[in-house]
mmCIF file of C-alpha atoms in Angstrom:
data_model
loop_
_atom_site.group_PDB
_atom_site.id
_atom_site.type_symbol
_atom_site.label_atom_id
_atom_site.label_comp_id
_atom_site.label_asym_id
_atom_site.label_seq_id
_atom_site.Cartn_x
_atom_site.Cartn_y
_atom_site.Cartn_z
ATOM 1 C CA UNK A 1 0.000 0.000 0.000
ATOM 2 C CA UNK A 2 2.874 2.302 0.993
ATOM 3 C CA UNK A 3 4.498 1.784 -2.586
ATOM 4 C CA UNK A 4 1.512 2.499 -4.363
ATOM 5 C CA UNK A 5 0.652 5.782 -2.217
ATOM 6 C CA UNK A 6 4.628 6.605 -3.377
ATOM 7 C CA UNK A 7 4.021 5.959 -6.655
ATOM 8 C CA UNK A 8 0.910 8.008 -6.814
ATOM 9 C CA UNK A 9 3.117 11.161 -4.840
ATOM 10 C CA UNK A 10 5.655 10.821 -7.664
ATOM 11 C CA UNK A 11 2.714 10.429 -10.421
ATOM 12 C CA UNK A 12 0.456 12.960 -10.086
ATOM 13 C CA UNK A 13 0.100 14.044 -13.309
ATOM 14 C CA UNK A 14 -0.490 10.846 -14.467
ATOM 15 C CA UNK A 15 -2.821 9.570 -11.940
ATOM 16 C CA UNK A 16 -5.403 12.790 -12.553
ATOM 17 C CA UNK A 17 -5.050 12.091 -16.105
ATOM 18 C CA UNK A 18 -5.541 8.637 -15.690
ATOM 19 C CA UNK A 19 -8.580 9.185 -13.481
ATOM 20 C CA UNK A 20 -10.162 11.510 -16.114
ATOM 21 C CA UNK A 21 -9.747 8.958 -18.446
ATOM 22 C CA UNK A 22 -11.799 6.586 -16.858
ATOM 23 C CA UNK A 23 -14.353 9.120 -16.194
ATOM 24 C CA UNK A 24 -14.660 10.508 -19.932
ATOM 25 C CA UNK A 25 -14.685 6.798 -20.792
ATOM 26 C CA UNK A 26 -17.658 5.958 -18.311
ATOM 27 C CA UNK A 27 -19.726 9.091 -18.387
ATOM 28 C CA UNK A 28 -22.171 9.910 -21.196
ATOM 29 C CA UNK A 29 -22.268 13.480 -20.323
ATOM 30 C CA UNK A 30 -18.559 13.550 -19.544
ATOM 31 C CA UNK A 31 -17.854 11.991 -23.000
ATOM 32 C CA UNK A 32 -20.216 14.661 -24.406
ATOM 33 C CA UNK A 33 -18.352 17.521 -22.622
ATOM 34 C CA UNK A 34 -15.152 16.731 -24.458
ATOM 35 C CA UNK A 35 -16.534 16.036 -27.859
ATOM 36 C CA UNK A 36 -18.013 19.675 -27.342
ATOM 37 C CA UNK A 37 -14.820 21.396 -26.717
ATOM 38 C CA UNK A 38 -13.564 19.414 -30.151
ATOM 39 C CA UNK A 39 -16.833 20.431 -31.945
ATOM 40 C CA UNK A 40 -16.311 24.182 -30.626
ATOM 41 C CA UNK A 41 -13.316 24.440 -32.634
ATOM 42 C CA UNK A 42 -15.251 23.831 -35.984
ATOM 43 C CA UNK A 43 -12.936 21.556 -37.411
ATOM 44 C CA UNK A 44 -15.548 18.700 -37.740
ATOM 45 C CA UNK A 45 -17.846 20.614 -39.388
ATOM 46 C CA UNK A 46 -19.229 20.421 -42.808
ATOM 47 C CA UNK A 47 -20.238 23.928 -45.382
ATOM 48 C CA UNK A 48 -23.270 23.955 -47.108
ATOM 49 C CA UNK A 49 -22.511 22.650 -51.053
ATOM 50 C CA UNK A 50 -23.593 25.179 -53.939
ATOM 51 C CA UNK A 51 -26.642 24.405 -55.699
ATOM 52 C CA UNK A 52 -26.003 22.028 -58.753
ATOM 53 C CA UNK A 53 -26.118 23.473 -62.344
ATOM 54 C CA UNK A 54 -28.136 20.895 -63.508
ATOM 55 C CA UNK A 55 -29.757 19.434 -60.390
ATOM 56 C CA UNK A 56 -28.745 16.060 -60.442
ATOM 57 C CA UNK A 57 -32.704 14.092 -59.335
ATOM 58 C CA UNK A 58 -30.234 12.069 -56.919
ATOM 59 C CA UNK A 59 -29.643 15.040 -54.705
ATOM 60 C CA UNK A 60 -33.201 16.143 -54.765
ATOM 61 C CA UNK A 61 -34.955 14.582 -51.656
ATOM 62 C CA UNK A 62 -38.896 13.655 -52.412
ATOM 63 C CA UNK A 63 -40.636 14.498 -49.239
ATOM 64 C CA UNK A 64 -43.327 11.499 -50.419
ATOM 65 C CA UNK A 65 -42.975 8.444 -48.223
ATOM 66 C CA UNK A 66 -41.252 10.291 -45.032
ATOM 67 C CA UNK A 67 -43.405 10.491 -41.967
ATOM 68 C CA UNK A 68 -42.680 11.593 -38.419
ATOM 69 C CA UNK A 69 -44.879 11.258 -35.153
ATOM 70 C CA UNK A 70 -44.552 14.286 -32.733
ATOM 71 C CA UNK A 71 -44.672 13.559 -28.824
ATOM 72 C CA UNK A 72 -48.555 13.258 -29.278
ATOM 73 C CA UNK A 73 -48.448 10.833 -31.571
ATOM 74 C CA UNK A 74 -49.805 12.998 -34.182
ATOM 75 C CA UNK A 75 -48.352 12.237 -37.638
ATOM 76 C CA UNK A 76 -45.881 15.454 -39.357
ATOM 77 C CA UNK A 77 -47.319 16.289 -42.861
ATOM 78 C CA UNK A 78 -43.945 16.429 -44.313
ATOM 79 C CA UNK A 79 -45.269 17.881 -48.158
ATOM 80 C CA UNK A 80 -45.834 21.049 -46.061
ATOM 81 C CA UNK A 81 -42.390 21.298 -46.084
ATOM 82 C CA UNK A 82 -41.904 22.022 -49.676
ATOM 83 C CA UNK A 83 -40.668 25.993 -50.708
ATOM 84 C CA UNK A 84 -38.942 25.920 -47.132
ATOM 85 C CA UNK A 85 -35.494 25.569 -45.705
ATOM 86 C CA UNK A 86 -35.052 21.854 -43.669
ATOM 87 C CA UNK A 87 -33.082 21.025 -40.558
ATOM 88 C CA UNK A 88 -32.962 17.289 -39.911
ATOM 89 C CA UNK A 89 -30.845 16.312 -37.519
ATOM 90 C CA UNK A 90 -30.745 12.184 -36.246
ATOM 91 C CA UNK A 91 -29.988 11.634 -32.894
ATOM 92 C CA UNK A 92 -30.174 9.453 -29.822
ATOM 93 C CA UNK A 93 -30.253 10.064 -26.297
ATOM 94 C CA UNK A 94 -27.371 7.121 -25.566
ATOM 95 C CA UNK A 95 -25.215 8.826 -28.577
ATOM 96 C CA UNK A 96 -21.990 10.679 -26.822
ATOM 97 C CA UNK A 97 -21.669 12.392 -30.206
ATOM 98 C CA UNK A 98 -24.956 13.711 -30.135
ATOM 99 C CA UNK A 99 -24.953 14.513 -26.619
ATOM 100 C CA UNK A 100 -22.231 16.848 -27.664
ATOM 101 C CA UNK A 101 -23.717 18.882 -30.339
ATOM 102 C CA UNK A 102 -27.480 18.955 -28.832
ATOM 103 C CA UNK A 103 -26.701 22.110 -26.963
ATOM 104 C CA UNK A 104 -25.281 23.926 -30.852
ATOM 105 C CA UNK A 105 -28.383 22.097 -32.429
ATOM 106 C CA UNK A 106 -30.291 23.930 -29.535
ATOM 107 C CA UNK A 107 -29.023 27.446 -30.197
ATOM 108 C CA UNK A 108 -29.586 27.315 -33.881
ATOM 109 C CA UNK A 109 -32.948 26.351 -32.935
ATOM 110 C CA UNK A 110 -33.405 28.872 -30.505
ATOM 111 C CA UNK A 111 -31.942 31.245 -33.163
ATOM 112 C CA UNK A 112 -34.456 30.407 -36.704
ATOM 113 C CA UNK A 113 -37.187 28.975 -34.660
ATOM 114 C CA UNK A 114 -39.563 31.763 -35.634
ATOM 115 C CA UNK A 115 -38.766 31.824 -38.985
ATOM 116 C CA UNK A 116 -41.644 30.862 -41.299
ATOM 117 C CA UNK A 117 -39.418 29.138 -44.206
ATOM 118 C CA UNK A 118 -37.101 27.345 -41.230
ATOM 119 C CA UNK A 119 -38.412 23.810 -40.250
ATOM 120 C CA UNK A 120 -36.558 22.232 -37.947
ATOM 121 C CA UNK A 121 -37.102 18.091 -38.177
ATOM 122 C CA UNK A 122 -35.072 16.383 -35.387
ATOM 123 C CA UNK A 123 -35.857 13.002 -34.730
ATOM 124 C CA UNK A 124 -34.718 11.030 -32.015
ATOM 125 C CA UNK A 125 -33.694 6.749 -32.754
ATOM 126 C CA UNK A 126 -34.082 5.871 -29.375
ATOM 127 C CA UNK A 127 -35.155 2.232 -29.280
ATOM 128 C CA UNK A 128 -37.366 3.711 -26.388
ATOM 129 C CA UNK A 129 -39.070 6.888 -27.084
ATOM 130 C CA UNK A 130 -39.369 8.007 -23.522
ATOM 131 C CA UNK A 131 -35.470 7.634 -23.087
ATOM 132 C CA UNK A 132 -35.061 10.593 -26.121
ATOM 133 C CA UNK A 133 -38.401 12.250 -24.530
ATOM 134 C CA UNK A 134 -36.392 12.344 -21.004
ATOM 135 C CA UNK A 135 -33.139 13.013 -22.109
ATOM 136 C CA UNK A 136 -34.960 16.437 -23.773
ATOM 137 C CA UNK A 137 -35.995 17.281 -20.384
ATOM 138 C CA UNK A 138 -33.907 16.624 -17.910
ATOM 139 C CA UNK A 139 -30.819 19.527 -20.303
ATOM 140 C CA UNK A 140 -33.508 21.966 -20.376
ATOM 141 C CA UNK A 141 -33.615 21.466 -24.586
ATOM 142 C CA UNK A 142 -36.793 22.760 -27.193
ATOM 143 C CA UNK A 143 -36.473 21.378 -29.911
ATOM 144 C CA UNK A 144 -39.124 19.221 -31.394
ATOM 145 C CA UNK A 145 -39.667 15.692 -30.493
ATOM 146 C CA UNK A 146 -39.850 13.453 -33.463
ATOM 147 C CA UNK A 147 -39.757 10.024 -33.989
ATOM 148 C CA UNK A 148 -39.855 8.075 -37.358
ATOM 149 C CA UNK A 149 -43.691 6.838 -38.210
ATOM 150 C CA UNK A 150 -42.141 4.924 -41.087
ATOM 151 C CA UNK A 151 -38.802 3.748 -43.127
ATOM 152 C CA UNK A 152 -36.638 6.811 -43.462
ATOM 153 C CA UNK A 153 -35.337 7.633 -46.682
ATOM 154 C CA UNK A 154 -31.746 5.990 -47.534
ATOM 155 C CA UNK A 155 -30.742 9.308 -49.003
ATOM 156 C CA UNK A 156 -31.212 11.193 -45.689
ATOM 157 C CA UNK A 157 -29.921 8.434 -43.038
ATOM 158 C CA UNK A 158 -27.883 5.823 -43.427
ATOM 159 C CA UNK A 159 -27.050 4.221 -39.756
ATOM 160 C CA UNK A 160 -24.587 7.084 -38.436
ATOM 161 C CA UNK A 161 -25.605 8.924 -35.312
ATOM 162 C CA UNK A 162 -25.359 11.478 -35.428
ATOM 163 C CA UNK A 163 -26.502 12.423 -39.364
ATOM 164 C CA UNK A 164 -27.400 15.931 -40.025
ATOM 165 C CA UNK A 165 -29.270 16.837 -42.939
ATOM 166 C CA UNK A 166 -29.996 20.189 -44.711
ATOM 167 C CA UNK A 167 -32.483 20.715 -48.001
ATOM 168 C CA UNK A 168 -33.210 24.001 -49.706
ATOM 169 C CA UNK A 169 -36.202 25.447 -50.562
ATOM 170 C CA UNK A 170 -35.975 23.238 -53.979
ATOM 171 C CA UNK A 171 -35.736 20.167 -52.518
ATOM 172 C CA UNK A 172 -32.074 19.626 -53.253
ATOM 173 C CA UNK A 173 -29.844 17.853 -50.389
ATOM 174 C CA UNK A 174 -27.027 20.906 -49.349
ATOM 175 C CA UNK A 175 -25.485 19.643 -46.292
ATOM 176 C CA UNK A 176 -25.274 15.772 -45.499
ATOM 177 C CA UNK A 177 -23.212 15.596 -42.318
ATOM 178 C CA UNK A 178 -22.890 12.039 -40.608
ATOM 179 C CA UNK A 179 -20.807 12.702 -36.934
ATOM 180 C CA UNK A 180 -20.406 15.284 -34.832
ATOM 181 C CA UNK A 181 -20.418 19.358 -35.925
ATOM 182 C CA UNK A 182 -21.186 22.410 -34.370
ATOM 183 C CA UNK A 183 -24.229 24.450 -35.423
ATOM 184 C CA UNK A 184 -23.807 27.147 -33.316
ATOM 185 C CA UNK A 185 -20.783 28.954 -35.337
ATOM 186 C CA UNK A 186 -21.364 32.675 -36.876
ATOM 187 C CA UNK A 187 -19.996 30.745 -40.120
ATOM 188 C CA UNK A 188 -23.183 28.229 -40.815
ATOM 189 C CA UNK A 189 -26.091 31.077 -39.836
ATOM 190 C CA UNK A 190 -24.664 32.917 -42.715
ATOM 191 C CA UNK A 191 -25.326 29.844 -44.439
ATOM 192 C CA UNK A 192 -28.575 29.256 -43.711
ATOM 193 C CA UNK A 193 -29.574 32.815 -44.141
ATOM 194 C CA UNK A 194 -28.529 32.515 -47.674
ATOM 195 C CA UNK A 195 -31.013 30.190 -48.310
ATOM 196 C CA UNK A 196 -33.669 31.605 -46.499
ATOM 197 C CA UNK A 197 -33.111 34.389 -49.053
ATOM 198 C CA UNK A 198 -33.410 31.815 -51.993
ATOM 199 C CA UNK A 199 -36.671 31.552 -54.187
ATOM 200 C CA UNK A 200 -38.317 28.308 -54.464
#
């Protein structure tokens, strides 16, 4: 015992990192914490693509087919959506990665949720609804609760967690992000104001 106490004395350093370690590696929320601080650099993130000269129909996402449930079970009329700008964002409550960007996801929301040609679509893959429904309220977040009410388009999500997806006013697919970004950044409102400005 005396040898390891010694040890410790001499290895400070490395015993607080060590013990870190273990917590980042254990903890959700601690995981979360320092993906955030990576995220906040914006070196993960992805830039909105320019519109396609001749818009190629397999970057144009048909809204037919796609259905969500809100928290009262009442189905999302997604054709609504056409002539606006679209935020989808897929997440899970048990996904460190998405427990990292929720709160940049959050201030964008916070940010365009007023805006009439902004629709924010974020739709939580829990294998237990309440988990995603909980998670929501215990961090104090806003933004919608969705859950699929159907098969979700192969074009939006492919199995990544978390996948971020952005469609103009057209229809066309302009950001396709799978993984961890930060939405939060001067850079991307800029962005997305440019094709709020866009005519259908």
């Amino acid at each position: 015992m005396g040898n390891l106490k010694t040890w410790i004395r001499k290895n400070g350093s490395t015993t607080i990192l060590m013990v870190l370690f273990i917590i980042v590696l254990v903890n959700k929320d601690a995981k979360a914490w320092l993906m955030r601080q990576v995220a906040s650099t914006g070196i993960l993130n992805s830039s909105i693509s320019e519109p396609k000269e001749k818009q190629d129909t397999s970057k144009r996402f048909i809204y037919a087919g796609f259905m969500l449930k809100d928290e009262d079970g009442k189905i999302i009329d997604i054709s609504a959506l056409h002539n606006k700008v679209v935020f989808i964002n897929f997440w899970a409550s048990w996904c460190p990665p998405c427990r990292a960007e929720f709160p940049s996801v959050q201030k964008f929301y916070d940010q365009y949720k007023t805006n009439p040609d902004m629709v924010f679509l974020t739709v939580n893959l829990d294998d237990n609804a309440a988990l995603g429904r909980s998670y929501l309220k215990e961090k104090g977040f806003t933004v919608p609760f969705l859950v699929p009410a159907g098969n979700i388009p192969a074009v939006l999500y492919s199995g990544s967690l978390p996948t971020t997806v952005v469609i103009d006013k057209k229809g066309e697919i302009r950001l396709h992000h799978k993984g961890l970004a930060d939405y939060s950044k001067d850079s991307f409102y800029k962005q997305i104001d440019e094709l709020l400005k866009q005519k259908p």
